Amino acid sequence: MTETQNGRVAVYLDFDNIVLSWYDRVHGRNSFARDRQRIADDPTDAEIAGRLQAAVVDVGAIIDYASSFGTLVLTRAYADWSSPINAEYRSQLVARAVDLVQLFPAAAYAKNGADIRLAVDTVEDMFRLDDLTHVVIVAGDSDYVPLAQRCKRLGRYVVGVGVAGSTAKALTAACDEFASYDSLPGVKALPREQRRVGGATGDVAIAGSEKSDEEVAKTGRGSRRASASRPDRAQRAADQVDAETVEAAEDIEERDTEMTGLLIRALWLTQDKDDEGWLHSSVVKQQMRRMDPSFNEKALGFRSFSAFLKSRAEVAELEESGHERLVRLRDQNA
């Protein structure tokens, strides 16, 4: 992070991207695609209204995070604000002085509409406002990679914000720093089982199978087969949930291993060969973020970077004296 005390920050939100990604994060993969028509037809339907409420995005948490880099010079959100799923946010956004940019979809899904408009405005603002130091892009599409790269070439510090599981790795790498919306201060964490499974996938599958059984019963055929198939289908749904839970646990373990490797590489690259190799922990953290902008110890469950280092005692030595925290790569041959 650079010039956070006197930074001047521009924030650009691809609002559809963040809202739809969070909806899928809460309710399961491709949930919005399945519910899109029902939302358009009647957003006040009790079931749909409940699902929308459960997946509300805390825009304030995003804006507060952006303000940690300096003074917010401008904040823009791009969407079709006549859409029911976006209209609910208008008062919240206006209250935070967000400029609402209306997009009029020329096609059914307005593909790339926000991407292009947001990119054009960002580049124009960088040339128009010479004092901009930070650009915050709230989105997850790989389409924004060229924009992030151009902002960096023009000397701006690029911060990305996206939903875990819906953000392109290329965009994460293109930013100077990247934060997961899930880990922002103020965002209510999803229950562990919901994070792993990604919504009530199993319940939906079981409900769907029961409906099919009723239809079979109405035809007057195969009542015995219908009654016997319910437990089988419920078991298959449960097996699917178990498999997804195991897969999610493996992903967490893989991420944990990746972060240990990242720490080792950062220590190896930054250590001074002429002394004992002790480094300020802030220098190591900065190098880790250069190598992987998505690194955030709090998102990994640690209250501080020191706590993260202590959890890696097998590869890193930590020395705390007063306000100084020094770290070095542990000698594996010792």
XYZ file of C-alpha atoms in Angstrom:
334
model
C 0.000 0.000 0.000
C 1.414 3.404 -0.961
C 0.636 6.950 0.168
C -2.310 5.899 2.305
C -2.195 9.103 4.374
C -2.497 11.479 1.413
C -3.875 9.089 -1.159
C -6.618 10.197 -3.535
C -8.806 7.293 -4.498
C -11.199 6.576 -7.367
C -13.619 3.646 -6.934
C -15.359 1.868 -9.815
C -17.995 -0.799 -9.121
C -19.229 -3.243 -11.737
C -22.354 -3.572 -9.650
C -24.010 -6.446 -11.501
C -20.820 -8.461 -11.252
C -20.453 -8.141 -7.495
C -24.171 -8.629 -6.723
C -24.620 -11.683 -8.945
C -21.345 -13.228 -7.786
C -22.354 -12.849 -4.147
C -25.797 -14.341 -4.898
C -24.086 -17.414 -6.343
C -21.674 -17.502 -3.407
C -24.559 -17.575 -0.906
C -26.985 -19.865 -2.745
C -24.684 -22.063 -4.798
C -23.051 -22.010 -8.198
C -25.241 -20.732 -11.077
C -28.102 -19.961 -8.673
C -28.771 -16.550 -10.180
C -28.966 -17.982 -13.689
C -31.643 -20.382 -12.454
C -33.549 -17.678 -10.543
C -33.128 -14.837 -13.049
C -36.545 -15.204 -14.681
C -38.376 -15.577 -11.371
C -36.686 -12.436 -10.056
C -37.661 -10.516 -13.191
C -41.258 -11.812 -13.070
C -41.985 -11.144 -9.388
C -39.208 -10.023 -7.038
C -41.789 -9.710 -4.220
C -42.511 -13.446 -4.233
C -41.845 -14.645 -0.676
C -39.252 -17.257 -1.633
C -37.423 -15.013 -4.095
C -37.504 -12.035 -1.708
C -35.986 -14.236 0.991
C -33.198 -15.408 -1.297
C -32.442 -11.837 -2.385
C -32.371 -10.669 1.229
C -29.974 -13.450 2.206
C -27.558 -12.333 -0.533
C -27.611 -8.562 0.047
C -24.228 -6.937 -0.607
C -22.881 -4.582 2.061
C -21.813 -1.714 -0.180
C -20.752 0.301 2.848
C -18.108 -2.297 3.706
C -16.609 -1.937 0.215
C -16.561 1.862 0.356
C -15.103 1.869 3.863
C -12.337 -0.475 2.699
C -11.574 1.794 -0.266
C -11.387 4.809 2.062
C -8.539 3.127 3.986
C -6.273 4.027 1.034
C -7.006 7.765 1.236
C -9.617 10.375 0.349
C -12.363 9.139 -1.985
C -12.265 11.536 -4.917
C -15.019 9.781 -6.857
C -17.070 6.609 -6.553
C -19.090 5.239 -9.449
C -21.357 2.210 -9.713
C -22.376 0.855 -13.124
C -25.649 -1.070 -13.625
C -29.155 -0.995 -15.013
C -30.785 0.664 -12.002
C -34.286 -0.101 -13.256
C -33.609 -3.797 -12.627
C -35.330 -4.946 -9.387
C -32.214 -6.594 -7.996
C -30.248 -3.323 -8.364
C -33.024 -0.848 -7.526
C -33.010 -1.980 -3.882
C -29.520 -0.515 -3.481
C -30.149 2.964 -4.881
C -30.885 4.718 -1.596
C -27.949 2.994 0.127
C -25.581 4.069 -2.638
C -26.848 7.646 -2.847
C -26.427 7.959 0.929
C -22.723 7.120 0.461
C -22.338 9.731 -2.326
C -21.940 7.085 -5.038
C -22.523 8.279 -8.595
C -24.999 5.868 -10.231
C -24.188 5.334 -13.903
C -27.230 4.051 -15.762
C -26.639 1.370 -18.371
C -29.383 0.799 -20.917
C -29.050 -2.813 -22.111
C -29.116 -3.093 -25.865
C -29.425 -6.877 -25.637
C -31.024 -9.324 -23.218
C -28.039 -9.572 -20.925
C -26.061 -6.420 -21.886
C -22.868 -8.414 -22.274
C -19.730 -6.335 -21.608
C -21.804 -3.154 -21.225
C -20.443 -2.250 -17.787
C -16.943 -3.506 -18.624
C -16.434 -1.151 -21.546
C -18.089 1.917 -20.005
C -16.203 1.466 -16.723
C -12.870 1.038 -18.505
C -13.376 4.105 -20.701
C -14.323 6.272 -17.711
C -11.374 5.030 -15.641
C -8.785 5.840 -18.309
C -10.372 9.227 -18.938
C -10.334 10.036 -15.211
C -6.657 9.132 -14.894
C -5.710 11.636 -17.590
C -8.180 14.240 -16.318
C -7.270 13.942 -12.624
C -3.494 13.980 -12.316
C -3.573 13.684 -8.528
C -5.276 10.266 -8.441
C -3.007 7.821 -6.601
C -5.239 4.740 -6.218
C -7.774 3.016 -8.434
C -10.150 0.524 -6.804
C -11.870 -1.879 -9.216
C -14.771 -3.809 -7.692
C -15.317 -6.725 -10.062
C -14.107 -10.216 -10.834
C -14.003 -10.517 -14.632
C -10.761 -11.193 -16.461
C -11.981 -8.495 -18.908
C -10.587 -5.949 -16.445
C -7.017 -7.261 -16.632
C -5.956 -4.808 -19.405
C -7.504 -1.949 -17.423
C -5.597 -2.890 -14.251
C -2.366 -3.159 -16.240
C -2.911 0.237 -17.883
C -3.619 1.877 -14.527
C -0.347 0.489 -13.154
C 1.581 1.685 -16.199
C 0.171 5.160 -15.601
C 1.563 5.090 -12.069
C -1.574 4.302 -10.061
C -1.797 1.764 -7.245
C -4.479 -0.726 -8.289
C -6.699 -2.409 -5.706
C -9.148 -5.135 -6.678
C -12.198 -6.337 -4.752
C -14.089 -9.464 -5.788
C -16.119 -12.373 -4.465
C -14.168 -15.507 -3.560
C -14.683 -18.260 -6.093
C -15.929 -15.860 -8.792
C -12.794 -13.823 -9.450
C -10.395 -14.587 -12.284
C -6.869 -15.392 -11.110
C -5.522 -13.217 -13.918
C -7.297 -10.164 -12.471
C -5.941 -10.901 -9.002
C -2.405 -11.064 -10.392
C -2.849 -7.848 -12.385
C -3.623 -5.773 -9.269
C -1.149 -4.383 -6.744
C -3.437 -5.601 -3.986
C -6.566 -7.720 -4.022
C -9.181 -8.250 -1.295
C -11.970 -10.805 -1.169
C -15.352 -9.234 -0.435
C -16.011 -12.136 1.954
C -13.128 -11.034 4.217
C -13.833 -7.281 4.354
C -14.489 -5.827 7.823
C -18.230 -5.613 8.445
C -19.235 -8.344 5.994
C -21.136 -11.079 7.777
C -19.299 -14.347 7.322
C -21.153 -17.251 5.755
C -21.625 -20.341 7.939
C -18.763 -22.783 7.444
C -20.959 -25.456 5.870
C -22.501 -22.884 3.523
C -19.054 -21.636 2.472
C -18.003 -25.178 1.678
C -21.135 -26.334 -0.105
C -22.115 -22.968 -1.583
C -25.758 -22.794 -0.544
C -28.511 -25.300 0.039
C -27.635 -27.428 -2.956
C -28.625 -30.645 -1.264
C -32.011 -29.307 -0.153
C -32.799 -28.115 -3.669
C -31.894 -31.478 -5.128
C -34.087 -33.332 -2.643
C -37.013 -30.969 -3.169
C -36.756 -31.440 -6.908
C -36.762 -35.214 -6.580
C -39.886 -35.161 -4.371
C -41.722 -33.118 -6.965
C -40.833 -35.652 -9.619
C -42.140 -38.461 -7.400
C -45.464 -36.690 -6.965
C -45.802 -36.346 -10.696
C -45.137 -40.057 -11.114
C -47.749 -40.868 -8.470
C -50.343 -38.702 -10.239
C -50.012 -40.811 -13.347
C -50.980 -43.870 -11.319
C -47.827 -45.752 -12.268
C -44.937 -47.005 -10.220
C -46.067 -45.923 -6.734
C -43.837 -48.550 -5.169
C -40.906 -47.407 -7.320
C -41.601 -43.779 -6.364
C -41.622 -44.493 -2.636
C -38.441 -46.507 -2.906
C -36.644 -43.934 -5.036
C -36.935 -41.067 -2.530
C -34.377 -42.399 -0.058
C -32.082 -43.277 -2.948
C -32.286 -39.791 -4.393
C -31.928 -38.210 -0.972
C -28.830 -40.342 -0.425
C -27.395 -39.285 -3.753
C -28.018 -35.642 -2.841
C -26.332 -36.180 0.538
C -23.400 -37.905 -1.172
C -23.064 -34.923 -3.507
C -22.987 -32.521 -0.537
C -20.361 -34.708 1.180
C -18.249 -34.759 -1.975
C -18.438 -30.966 -2.286
C -17.509 -30.588 1.392
C -14.462 -32.819 0.926
C -13.501 -30.886 -2.208
C -13.824 -27.579 -0.343
C -11.698 -28.898 2.525
C -9.062 -29.972 0.022
C -9.164 -26.489 -1.520
C -8.565 -24.933 1.911
C -5.657 -27.284 2.545
C -4.227 -26.518 -0.899
C -4.537 -22.766 -0.248
C -2.786 -23.224 3.099
C 0.092 -25.049 1.393
C 0.299 -22.325 -1.278
C 0.631 -19.618 1.386
C 3.451 -21.530 3.102
C 5.268 -21.774 -0.226
C 4.644 -18.077 -0.844
C 6.223 -17.213 2.510
C 9.279 -19.351 1.788
C 9.800 -17.724 -1.629
C 9.333 -14.215 -0.198
C 11.881 -14.860 2.568
C 14.341 -16.359 0.141
C 14.034 -13.462 -2.315
C 14.298 -10.664 0.261
C 16.866 -11.972 2.723
C 20.274 -10.262 2.749
C 23.019 -12.807 2.138
C 25.631 -10.638 3.958
C 24.097 -10.887 7.439
C 22.076 -13.371 9.428
C 19.058 -12.972 7.200
C 16.716 -11.194 9.638
C 14.067 -9.038 7.940
C 11.336 -6.742 9.156
C 8.068 -8.622 8.912
C 6.492 -5.671 7.053
C 9.076 -6.072 4.273
C 8.242 -9.770 3.957
C 4.508 -9.087 3.882
C 5.004 -6.444 1.193
C 6.977 -8.908 -0.925
C 4.297 -11.585 -0.477
C 1.673 -9.147 -1.700
C 3.776 -8.262 -4.710
C 3.940 -11.947 -5.592
C 0.283 -12.698 -4.757
C -1.938 -9.590 -4.412
C -4.727 -11.725 -2.933
C -2.660 -12.570 0.151
C -4.461 -11.473 3.306
C -3.695 -13.098 6.636
C -7.126 -12.183 8.021
C -8.847 -14.035 5.183
C -6.823 -17.085 6.259
C -8.129 -16.793 9.819
C -5.225 -14.950 11.503
C -5.629 -11.707 13.457
C -2.203 -10.415 12.469
C 0.722 -11.151 10.183
C 2.751 -12.173 13.246
C 0.147 -14.830 14.058
C 0.437 -16.092 10.491
C 4.234 -16.295 10.832
C 3.957 -18.160 14.146
C 1.746 -20.746 12.453
C 4.595 -21.374 9.985
C 7.240 -21.957 12.666
C 8.582 -24.973 10.772
C 9.805 -22.739 7.930
C 10.203 -19.277 9.523
C 11.808 -17.948 12.706
C 10.112 -14.952 14.341
C 11.876 -12.640 16.791
C 9.812 -10.024 18.645
C 11.655 -7.312 20.556
C 9.730 -4.209 21.542
C 7.889 -2.893 18.520
C 10.172 -4.701 16.065
C 9.195 -8.002 14.549
C 11.958 -9.715 12.625
C 11.674 -12.893 10.612
C 14.047 -15.118 8.671
C 13.977 -18.393 6.800
C 14.628 -21.279 9.138
C 17.692 -23.370 8.379
C 16.237 -26.677 7.260
C 19.565 -28.421 7.910
C 19.723 -27.381 11.557
